[in-house]
Amino acid sequence: MSTFANLPPILHPKEEDIQMMLSAGVHTGTRNSDASMVEYIWRRRNDGVHILNISKTWEKMILAARVIVAIENPEDVIAISARPYGMRAVLKFAHYTGSQSIAGRFTPGTFTNQITKQFREPRLLIVTDPRTDSQAVREASYVNVPVIAFCDSDSPLQYVDVAIPSNNKGKYSIGLLYWLLAREVLRLRGTVSRATDWDVPVDLFFHRDVEELKKNEEEQAAKMEDAAQQAAAAAAAAAQGPAGVFDQDPMVVSGGGADGTGAPVGVDPSTLVGDAPTDQQAQQASGFEAGGTAAAAAAGGGGGDPAYGTSWEGDQAAAGSEW
């Protein structure tokens, strides 16, 4: 902690704070650098990206928090962000610190033109990027309003009073910076104790893309629908229950009998092919022929039923018996 010798021990950062800043990429700059930002640059990587001095970032963060606390009325502080990644962070910062916010496009004349409905007279201005919010910084210089700005390695420092060297282009970096600044302001005011962690998660300050939220909602809805369909199918299967022993034909074997033809067990498959046998075929199979009965009818000499060719008298004569 020798790098924070300019700060009292109570204001030194914890190890968790430094890890969060490194993981969010607060120290990562750009390939370009401004002449006024040279003193805040630690070194340059082989790929040309400048690395900011994170110890100076923390020192300027504490200085900015002390400036904000010095304003008696919190509503006289305005946080501005025209960059989409900083809109949510600005709104959350204003909500927890009691200040005002302007998220989105800055209307020219807000600080100088008294006729406009959005005219404001702040005592302190906080901007996310002095290049993107250049109109607000310029108008603040006209009305003698001090400016606190998160400055990258290529940010201009004209009309900026307190420059916080940091990565002002990443959504995680911007959200974490506003979260740390709001926490430090509340700690200096005595609202939040330094002995305990702040109960507000840093995720609330991060930018959320609408398309990503819709995509996540659609994926969750699809998963829930699939789970509901699987549950309904399982319930239907449980309601039907397993197949009974007598539900199938005991005489038919699935997939074919012993010969693989699918016929009932003990039945000749050849008898199942073709039409049903006629009366003549049935008589021949039983040993009776129509010719024998016709001869017997002729020998008896009696009339009979022409359909059968015989009569009761002919049958008696043929049999040689008396009634």
PDB file of C-alpha atoms in Angstrom, residues 75-317:
ATOM      1  CA  GLU A  75     -29.610  17.780  -6.071  1.00  0.00           C
ATOM      2  CA  ASP A  76     -27.134  20.433  -7.223  1.00  0.00           C
ATOM      3  CA  VAL A  77     -24.949  17.625  -8.622  1.00  0.00           C
ATOM      4  CA  ILE A  78     -25.745  16.386 -12.127  1.00  0.00           C
ATOM      5  CA  ALA A  79     -24.342  13.181 -13.662  1.00  0.00           C
ATOM      6  CA  ILE A  80     -24.383  13.076 -17.449  1.00  0.00           C
ATOM      7  CA  SER A  81     -23.762  10.223 -19.881  1.00  0.00           C
ATOM      8  CA  ALA A  82     -24.444  10.324 -23.616  1.00  0.00           C
ATOM      9  CA  ARG A  83     -22.737   6.971 -24.014  1.00  0.00           C
ATOM     10  CA  PRO A  84     -25.241   4.070 -23.920  1.00  0.00           C
ATOM     11  CA  TYR A  85     -23.055   2.013 -21.575  1.00  0.00           C
ATOM     12  CA  GLY A  86     -23.211   4.751 -18.941  1.00  0.00           C
ATOM     13  CA  MET A  87     -26.933   5.588 -18.990  1.00  0.00           C
ATOM     14  CA  ARG A  88     -27.967   2.948 -16.476  1.00  0.00           C
ATOM     15  CA  ALA A  89     -24.972   3.715 -14.252  1.00  0.00           C
ATOM     16  CA  VAL A  90     -25.819   7.432 -14.217  1.00  0.00           C
ATOM     17  CA  LEU A  91     -29.435   6.756 -13.256  1.00  0.00           C
ATOM     18  CA  LYS A  92     -28.409   4.407 -10.438  1.00  0.00           C
ATOM     19  CA  PHE A  93     -25.766   6.845  -9.196  1.00  0.00           C
ATOM     20  CA  ALA A  94     -28.349   9.632  -9.045  1.00  0.00           C
ATOM     21  CA  HIS A  95     -30.815   7.333  -7.289  1.00  0.00           C
ATOM     22  CA  TYR A  96     -28.479   6.283  -4.465  1.00  0.00           C
ATOM     23  CA  THR A  97     -26.719   9.630  -3.964  1.00  0.00           C
ATOM     24  CA  GLY A  98     -29.754  11.906  -4.351  1.00  0.00           C
ATOM     25  CA  SER A  99     -28.317  13.823  -7.294  1.00  0.00           C
ATOM     26  CA  GLN A 100     -29.792  14.530 -10.717  1.00  0.00           C
ATOM     27  CA  SER A 101     -28.983  12.754 -13.969  1.00  0.00           C
ATOM     28  CA  ILE A 102     -29.176  13.308 -17.711  1.00  0.00           C
ATOM     29  CA  ALA A 103     -29.055  10.011 -19.600  1.00  0.00           C
ATOM     30  CA  GLY A 104     -28.898  10.209 -23.362  1.00  0.00           C
ATOM     31  CA  ARG A 105     -28.570  13.212 -25.600  1.00  0.00           C
ATOM     32  CA  PHE A 106     -27.692  16.486 -23.902  1.00  0.00           C
ATOM     33  CA  THR A 107     -29.895  19.355 -25.101  1.00  0.00           C
ATOM     34  CA  PRO A 108     -27.776  22.393 -25.965  1.00  0.00           C
ATOM     35  CA  GLY A 109     -28.606  25.381 -23.792  1.00  0.00           C
ATOM     36  CA  THR A 110     -29.543  23.352 -20.720  1.00  0.00           C
ATOM     37  CA  PHE A 111     -27.059  25.357 -18.598  1.00  0.00           C
ATOM     38  CA  THR A 112     -27.089  28.647 -20.519  1.00  0.00           C
ATOM     39  CA  ASN A 113     -30.541  29.227 -22.020  1.00  0.00           C
ATOM     40  CA  GLN A 114     -33.063  30.172 -19.316  1.00  0.00           C
ATOM     41  CA  ILE A 115     -36.023  30.018 -21.708  1.00  0.00           C
ATOM     42  CA  THR A 116     -35.805  26.246 -22.191  1.00  0.00           C
ATOM     43  CA  LYS A 117     -37.955  23.980 -20.039  1.00  0.00           C
ATOM     44  CA  GLN A 118     -34.937  21.832 -19.162  1.00  0.00           C
ATOM     45  CA  PHE A 119     -32.878  24.732 -17.837  1.00  0.00           C
ATOM     46  CA  ARG A 120     -30.777  23.776 -14.812  1.00  0.00           C
ATOM     47  CA  GLU A 121     -28.275  25.506 -12.600  1.00  0.00           C
ATOM     48  CA  PRO A 122     -26.007  22.834 -11.121  1.00  0.00           C
ATOM     49  CA  ARG A 123     -23.064  23.402  -8.842  1.00  0.00           C
ATOM     50  CA  LEU A 124     -21.139  20.322  -9.926  1.00  0.00           C
ATOM     51  CA  LEU A 125     -21.085  18.259 -13.122  1.00  0.00           C
ATOM     52  CA  ILE A 126     -20.027  14.613 -13.517  1.00  0.00           C
ATOM     53  CA  VAL A 127     -19.488  13.361 -17.075  1.00  0.00           C
ATOM     54  CA  THR A 128     -18.719   9.865 -18.322  1.00  0.00           C
ATOM     55  CA  ASP A 129     -16.600  10.884 -21.309  1.00  0.00           C
ATOM     56  CA  PRO A 130     -15.388  14.470 -21.896  1.00  0.00           C
ATOM     57  CA  ARG A 131     -15.260  13.813 -25.637  1.00  0.00           C
ATOM     58  CA  THR A 132     -18.789  12.426 -25.965  1.00  0.00           C
ATOM     59  CA  ASP A 133     -20.203  14.925 -23.466  1.00  0.00           C
ATOM     60  CA  SER A 134     -18.234  17.861 -24.872  1.00  0.00           C
ATOM     61  CA  GLN A 135     -21.319  20.088 -25.185  1.00  0.00           C
ATOM     62  CA  ALA A 136     -22.111  19.763 -21.493  1.00  0.00           C
ATOM     63  CA  VAL A 137     -18.468  20.389 -20.534  1.00  0.00           C
ATOM     64  CA  ARG A 138     -18.315  23.491 -22.712  1.00  0.00           C
ATOM     65  CA  GLU A 139     -21.522  24.958 -21.303  1.00  0.00           C
ATOM     66  CA  ALA A 140     -20.320  24.208 -17.767  1.00  0.00           C
ATOM     67  CA  SER A 141     -17.258  26.330 -18.485  1.00  0.00           C
ATOM     68  CA  TYR A 142     -19.531  29.231 -19.510  1.00  0.00           C
ATOM     69  CA  VAL A 143     -21.340  29.242 -16.154  1.00  0.00           C
ATOM     70  CA  ASN A 144     -18.308  28.419 -13.987  1.00  0.00           C
ATOM     71  CA  VAL A 145     -19.429  24.909 -12.963  1.00  0.00           C
ATOM     72  CA  PRO A 146     -16.633  22.512 -11.940  1.00  0.00           C
ATOM     73  CA  VAL A 147     -16.457  19.257 -13.908  1.00  0.00           C
ATOM     74  CA  ILE A 148     -15.506  15.755 -12.766  1.00  0.00           C
ATOM     75  CA  ALA A 149     -14.825  13.416 -15.690  1.00  0.00           C
ATOM     76  CA  PHE A 150     -13.795   9.812 -16.260  1.00  0.00           C
ATOM     77  CA  CYS A 151     -10.925  10.205 -18.728  1.00  0.00           C
ATOM     78  CA  ASP A 152      -9.317   7.571 -20.911  1.00  0.00           C
ATOM     79  CA  SER A 153      -5.799   7.722 -22.294  1.00  0.00           C
ATOM     80  CA  ASP A 154      -7.000   9.708 -25.330  1.00  0.00           C
ATOM     81  CA  SER A 155      -9.526  12.021 -23.595  1.00  0.00           C
ATOM     82  CA  PRO A 156      -9.079  15.802 -23.773  1.00  0.00           C
ATOM     83  CA  LEU A 157      -8.803  17.530 -20.409  1.00  0.00           C
ATOM     84  CA  GLN A 158      -9.933  20.985 -21.478  1.00  0.00           C
ATOM     85  CA  TYR A 159     -12.401  22.487 -18.964  1.00  0.00           C
ATOM     86  CA  VAL A 160     -12.047  19.355 -16.771  1.00  0.00           C
ATOM     87  CA  ASP A 161     -11.247  20.104 -13.124  1.00  0.00           C
ATOM     88  CA  VAL A 162     -10.958  16.560 -11.685  1.00  0.00           C
ATOM     89  CA  ALA A 163      -9.889  13.874 -14.143  1.00  0.00           C
ATOM     90  CA  ILE A 164     -10.297  10.251 -13.049  1.00  0.00           C
ATOM     91  CA  PRO A 165      -8.044   8.114 -15.292  1.00  0.00           C
ATOM     92  CA  SER A 166     -10.049   5.050 -16.233  1.00  0.00           C
ATOM     93  CA  ASN A 167     -11.545   3.056 -19.075  1.00  0.00           C
ATOM     94  CA  ASN A 168     -14.686   4.978 -20.046  1.00  0.00           C
ATOM     95  CA  LYS A 169     -15.636   2.757 -22.999  1.00  0.00           C
ATOM     96  CA  GLY A 170     -16.421  -0.621 -21.402  1.00  0.00           C
ATOM     97  CA  LYS A 171     -19.804  -1.261 -19.841  1.00  0.00           C
ATOM     98  CA  TYR A 172     -18.335  -3.151 -16.872  1.00  0.00           C
ATOM     99  CA  SER A 173     -15.717  -0.490 -16.267  1.00  0.00           C
ATOM    100  CA  ILE A 174     -18.222   2.389 -16.351  1.00  0.00           C
ATOM    101  CA  GLY A 175     -20.661   0.572 -14.080  1.00  0.00           C
ATOM    102  CA  LEU A 176     -17.967  -0.295 -11.552  1.00  0.00           C
ATOM    103  CA  LEU A 177     -16.589   3.267 -11.492  1.00  0.00           C
ATOM    104  CA  TYR A 178     -19.985   4.801 -10.732  1.00  0.00           C
ATOM    105  CA  TRP A 179     -20.618   2.089  -8.132  1.00  0.00           C
ATOM    106  CA  LEU A 180     -17.320   2.808  -6.366  1.00  0.00           C
ATOM    107  CA  LEU A 181     -17.918   6.564  -6.535  1.00  0.00           C
ATOM    108  CA  ALA A 182     -21.442   6.248  -5.104  1.00  0.00           C
ATOM    109  CA  ARG A 183     -20.240   3.959  -2.319  1.00  0.00           C
ATOM    110  CA  GLU A 184     -17.436   6.333  -1.371  1.00  0.00           C
ATOM    111  CA  VAL A 185     -19.832   9.298  -1.333  1.00  0.00           C
ATOM    112  CA  LEU A 186     -22.200   7.459   0.995  1.00  0.00           C
ATOM    113  CA  ARG A 187     -19.313   6.416   3.229  1.00  0.00           C
ATOM    114  CA  LEU A 188     -18.058   9.987   3.531  1.00  0.00           C
ATOM    115  CA  ARG A 189     -21.576  11.139   4.371  1.00  0.00           C
ATOM    116  CA  GLY A 190     -21.824   8.470   7.051  1.00  0.00           C
ATOM    117  CA  THR A 191     -24.766   6.692   5.449  1.00  0.00           C
ATOM    118  CA  VAL A 192     -22.822   3.479   4.826  1.00  0.00           C
ATOM    119  CA  SER A 193     -20.342   2.043   7.293  1.00  0.00           C
ATOM    120  CA  ARG A 194     -16.844   1.138   6.178  1.00  0.00           C
ATOM    121  CA  ALA A 195     -16.850  -1.912   8.427  1.00  0.00           C
ATOM    122  CA  THR A 196     -19.510  -3.648   6.345  1.00  0.00           C
ATOM    123  CA  ASP A 197     -19.993  -4.141   2.643  1.00  0.00           C
ATOM    124  CA  TRP A 198     -22.495  -2.070   0.706  1.00  0.00           C
ATOM    125  CA  ASP A 199     -25.672  -4.094   0.235  1.00  0.00           C
ATOM    126  CA  VAL A 200     -26.222  -2.771  -3.328  1.00  0.00           C
ATOM    127  CA  PRO A 201     -24.735  -5.164  -5.906  1.00  0.00           C
ATOM    128  CA  VAL A 202     -22.549  -3.756  -8.632  1.00  0.00           C
ATOM    129  CA  ASP A 203     -24.609  -5.563 -11.273  1.00  0.00           C
ATOM    130  CA  LEU A 204     -27.324  -2.909 -10.977  1.00  0.00           C
ATOM    131  CA  PHE A 205     -24.951  -0.338 -12.476  1.00  0.00           C
ATOM    132  CA  PHE A 206     -24.076  -2.424 -15.541  1.00  0.00           C
ATOM    133  CA  HIS A 207     -25.626  -1.726 -18.895  1.00  0.00           C
ATOM    134  CA  ARG A 208     -28.228  -4.245 -20.085  1.00  0.00           C
ATOM    135  CA  ASP A 209     -28.858  -4.689 -23.779  1.00  0.00           C
ATOM    136  CA  VAL A 210     -32.520  -4.985 -24.730  1.00  0.00           C
ATOM    137  CA  GLU A 211     -31.817  -7.559 -27.432  1.00  0.00           C
ATOM    138  CA  GLU A 212     -29.823  -9.712 -25.024  1.00  0.00           C
ATOM    139  CA  LEU A 213     -32.618  -9.523 -22.460  1.00  0.00           C
ATOM    140  CA  LYS A 214     -35.210 -10.555 -25.067  1.00  0.00           C
ATOM    141  CA  LYS A 215     -32.992 -13.416 -26.213  1.00  0.00           C
ATOM    142  CA  ASN A 216     -32.525 -14.649 -22.660  1.00  0.00           C
ATOM    143  CA  GLU A 217     -36.265 -14.428 -22.005  1.00  0.00           C
ATOM    144  CA  GLU A 218     -37.016 -16.409 -25.171  1.00  0.00           C
ATOM    145  CA  GLU A 219     -34.504 -19.088 -24.209  1.00  0.00           C
ATOM    146  CA  GLN A 220     -35.987 -19.372 -20.723  1.00  0.00           C
ATOM    147  CA  ALA A 221     -39.520 -19.546 -22.158  1.00  0.00           C
ATOM    148  CA  ALA A 222     -38.455 -22.304 -24.587  1.00  0.00           C
ATOM    149  CA  LYS A 223     -36.865 -24.280 -21.756  1.00  0.00           C
ATOM    150  CA  MET A 224     -39.980 -23.952 -19.631  1.00  0.00           C
ATOM    151  CA  GLU A 225     -42.183 -25.044 -22.529  1.00  0.00           C
ATOM    152  CA  ASP A 226     -40.025 -28.115 -23.183  1.00  0.00           C
ATOM    153  CA  ALA A 227     -40.128 -29.024 -19.507  1.00  0.00           C
ATOM    154  CA  ALA A 228     -43.922 -28.652 -19.469  1.00  0.00           C
ATOM    155  CA  GLN A 229     -44.280 -30.881 -22.532  1.00  0.00           C
ATOM    156  CA  GLN A 230     -42.062 -33.549 -21.010  1.00  0.00           C
ATOM    157  CA  ALA A 231     -44.034 -33.421 -17.769  1.00  0.00           C
ATOM    158  CA  ALA A 232     -47.339 -33.752 -19.679  1.00  0.00           C
ATOM    159  CA  ALA A 233     -46.022 -36.727 -21.653  1.00  0.00           C
ATOM    160  CA  ALA A 234     -44.826 -38.422 -18.490  1.00  0.00           C
ATOM    161  CA  ALA A 235     -48.195 -37.834 -16.823  1.00  0.00           C
ATOM    162  CA  ALA A 236     -50.059 -39.300 -19.821  1.00  0.00           C
ATOM    163  CA  ALA A 237     -47.836 -42.365 -19.838  1.00  0.00           C
ATOM    164  CA  ALA A 238     -48.373 -42.867 -16.115  1.00  0.00           C
ATOM    165  CA  ALA A 239     -52.168 -42.548 -16.531  1.00  0.00           C
ATOM    166  CA  GLN A 240     -52.298 -45.292 -19.195  1.00  0.00           C
ATOM    167  CA  GLY A 241     -50.259 -47.709 -17.129  1.00  0.00           C
ATOM    168  CA  PRO A 242     -48.422 -50.840 -18.380  1.00  0.00           C
ATOM    169  CA  ALA A 243     -50.075 -53.200 -20.908  1.00  0.00           C
ATOM    170  CA  GLY A 244     -52.077 -56.082 -19.290  1.00  0.00           C
ATOM    171  CA  VAL A 245     -51.306 -59.760 -19.721  1.00  0.00           C
ATOM    172  CA  PHE A 246     -54.610 -60.447 -21.504  1.00  0.00           C
ATOM    173  CA  ASP A 247     -54.480 -57.449 -23.826  1.00  0.00           C
ATOM    174  CA  GLN A 248     -52.753 -59.483 -26.533  1.00  0.00           C
ATOM    175  CA  ASP A 249     -54.103 -62.504 -28.489  1.00  0.00           C
ATOM    176  CA  PRO A 250     -52.721 -65.602 -26.795  1.00  0.00           C
ATOM    177  CA  MET A 251     -52.907 -67.580 -30.057  1.00  0.00           C
ATOM    178  CA  VAL A 252     -50.842 -65.133 -32.071  1.00  0.00           C
ATOM    179  CA  VAL A 253     -47.159 -64.672 -31.519  1.00  0.00           C
ATOM    180  CA  SER A 254     -45.770 -61.246 -32.361  1.00  0.00           C
ATOM    181  CA  GLY A 255     -43.275 -61.374 -35.164  1.00  0.00           C
ATOM    182  CA  GLY A 256     -44.501 -64.786 -36.442  1.00  0.00           C
ATOM    183  CA  GLY A 257     -44.983 -68.264 -35.109  1.00  0.00           C
ATOM    184  CA  ALA A 258     -42.511 -71.071 -35.158  1.00  0.00           C
ATOM    185  CA  ASP A 259     -42.284 -70.876 -38.955  1.00  0.00           C
ATOM    186  CA  GLY A 260     -42.108 -67.081 -39.001  1.00  0.00           C
ATOM    187  CA  THR A 261     -45.413 -66.627 -40.900  1.00  0.00           C
ATOM    188  CA  GLY A 262     -47.352 -64.979 -38.082  1.00  0.00           C
ATOM    189  CA  ALA A 263     -50.052 -67.713 -38.124  1.00  0.00           C
ATOM    190  CA  PRO A 264     -51.655 -69.025 -34.930  1.00  0.00           C
ATOM    191  CA  VAL A 265     -49.771 -71.731 -33.134  1.00  0.00           C
ATOM    192  CA  GLY A 266     -50.752 -75.298 -34.219  1.00  0.00           C
ATOM    193  CA  VAL A 267     -52.505 -74.223 -37.465  1.00  0.00           C
ATOM    194  CA  ASP A 268     -51.251 -75.143 -40.919  1.00  0.00           C
ATOM    195  CA  PRO A 269     -50.569 -71.899 -42.784  1.00  0.00           C
ATOM    196  CA  SER A 270     -51.605 -73.510 -46.111  1.00  0.00           C
ATOM    197  CA  THR A 271     -55.198 -73.867 -44.905  1.00  0.00           C
ATOM    198  CA  LEU A 272     -55.411 -70.125 -44.297  1.00  0.00           C
ATOM    199  CA  VAL A 273     -54.664 -69.227 -47.965  1.00  0.00           C
ATOM    200  CA  GLY A 274     -57.500 -69.096 -50.516  1.00  0.00           C
ATOM    201  CA  ASP A 275     -61.320 -68.991 -50.320  1.00  0.00           C
ATOM    202  CA  ALA A 276     -63.517 -71.045 -48.015  1.00  0.00           C
ATOM    203  CA  PRO A 277     -64.309 -74.679 -49.281  1.00  0.00           C
ATOM    204  CA  THR A 278     -67.589 -75.216 -51.220  1.00  0.00           C
ATOM    205  CA  ASP A 279     -70.348 -77.750 -50.340  1.00  0.00           C
ATOM    206  CA  GLN A 280     -69.090 -80.207 -52.981  1.00  0.00           C
ATOM    207  CA  GLN A 281     -65.564 -80.053 -51.641  1.00  0.00           C
ATOM    208  CA  ALA A 282     -66.942 -80.641 -48.175  1.00  0.00           C
ATOM    209  CA  GLN A 283     -68.940 -83.688 -49.320  1.00  0.00           C
ATOM    210  CA  GLN A 284     -65.898 -85.131 -51.112  1.00  0.00           C
ATOM    211  CA  ALA A 285     -63.832 -84.600 -48.033  1.00  0.00           C
ATOM    212  CA  SER A 286     -66.429 -86.487 -45.933  1.00  0.00           C
ATOM    213  CA  GLY A 287     -66.534 -89.555 -48.301  1.00  0.00           C
ATOM    214  CA  PHE A 288     -69.910 -88.888 -49.992  1.00  0.00           C
ATOM    215  CA  GLU A 289     -70.181 -88.419 -53.720  1.00  0.00           C
ATOM    216  CA  ALA A 290     -73.111 -87.048 -55.641  1.00  0.00           C
ATOM    217  CA  GLY A 291     -72.867 -89.877 -58.230  1.00  0.00           C
ATOM    218  CA  GLY A 292     -73.527 -92.614 -55.667  1.00  0.00           C
ATOM    219  CA  THR A 293     -76.628 -90.941 -54.429  1.00  0.00           C
ATOM    220  CA  ALA A 294     -77.892 -90.425 -57.993  1.00  0.00           C
ATOM    221  CA  ALA A 295     -77.441 -94.163 -58.820  1.00  0.00           C
ATOM    222  CA  ALA A 296     -79.237 -95.138 -55.688  1.00  0.00           C
ATOM    223  CA  ALA A 297     -82.105 -92.849 -56.632  1.00  0.00           C
ATOM    224  CA  ALA A 298     -82.334 -94.411 -60.131  1.00  0.00           C
ATOM    225  CA  ALA A 299     -82.391 -97.921 -58.672  1.00  0.00           C
ATOM    226  CA  GLY A 300     -85.223 -97.041 -56.368  1.00  0.00           C
ATOM    227  CA  GLY A 301     -87.235 -95.642 -59.290  1.00  0.00           C
ATOM    228  CA  GLY A 302     -88.956 -93.183 -57.106  1.00  0.00           C
ATOM    229  CA  GLY A 303     -89.183 -89.469 -57.394  1.00  0.00           C
ATOM    230  CA  GLY A 304     -87.376 -87.350 -55.056  1.00  0.00           C
ATOM    231  CA  ASP A 305     -85.956 -83.989 -54.499  1.00  0.00           C
ATOM    232  CA  PRO A 306     -84.289 -82.904 -57.729  1.00  0.00           C
ATOM    233  CA  ALA A 307     -81.811 -80.883 -55.763  1.00  0.00           C
ATOM    234  CA  TYR A 308     -80.415 -83.988 -54.091  1.00  0.00           C
ATOM    235  CA  GLY A 309     -81.389 -86.635 -56.749  1.00  0.00           C
ATOM    236  CA  THR A 310     -82.836 -89.123 -54.220  1.00  0.00           C
ATOM    237  CA  SER A 311     -86.016 -89.900 -52.208  1.00  0.00           C
ATOM    238  CA  TRP A 312     -87.048 -91.812 -49.109  1.00  0.00           C
ATOM    239  CA  GLU A 313     -88.384 -94.767 -51.173  1.00  0.00           C
ATOM    240  CA  GLY A 314     -85.226 -95.120 -53.174  1.00  0.00           C
ATOM    241  CA  ASP A 315     -83.161 -95.118 -50.049  1.00  0.00           C
ATOM    242  CA  GLN A 316     -85.305 -97.883 -48.544  1.00  0.00           C
ATOM    243  CA  ALA A 317     -85.024-100.054 -51.652  1.00  0.00           C
TER     244      ALA A 317
END
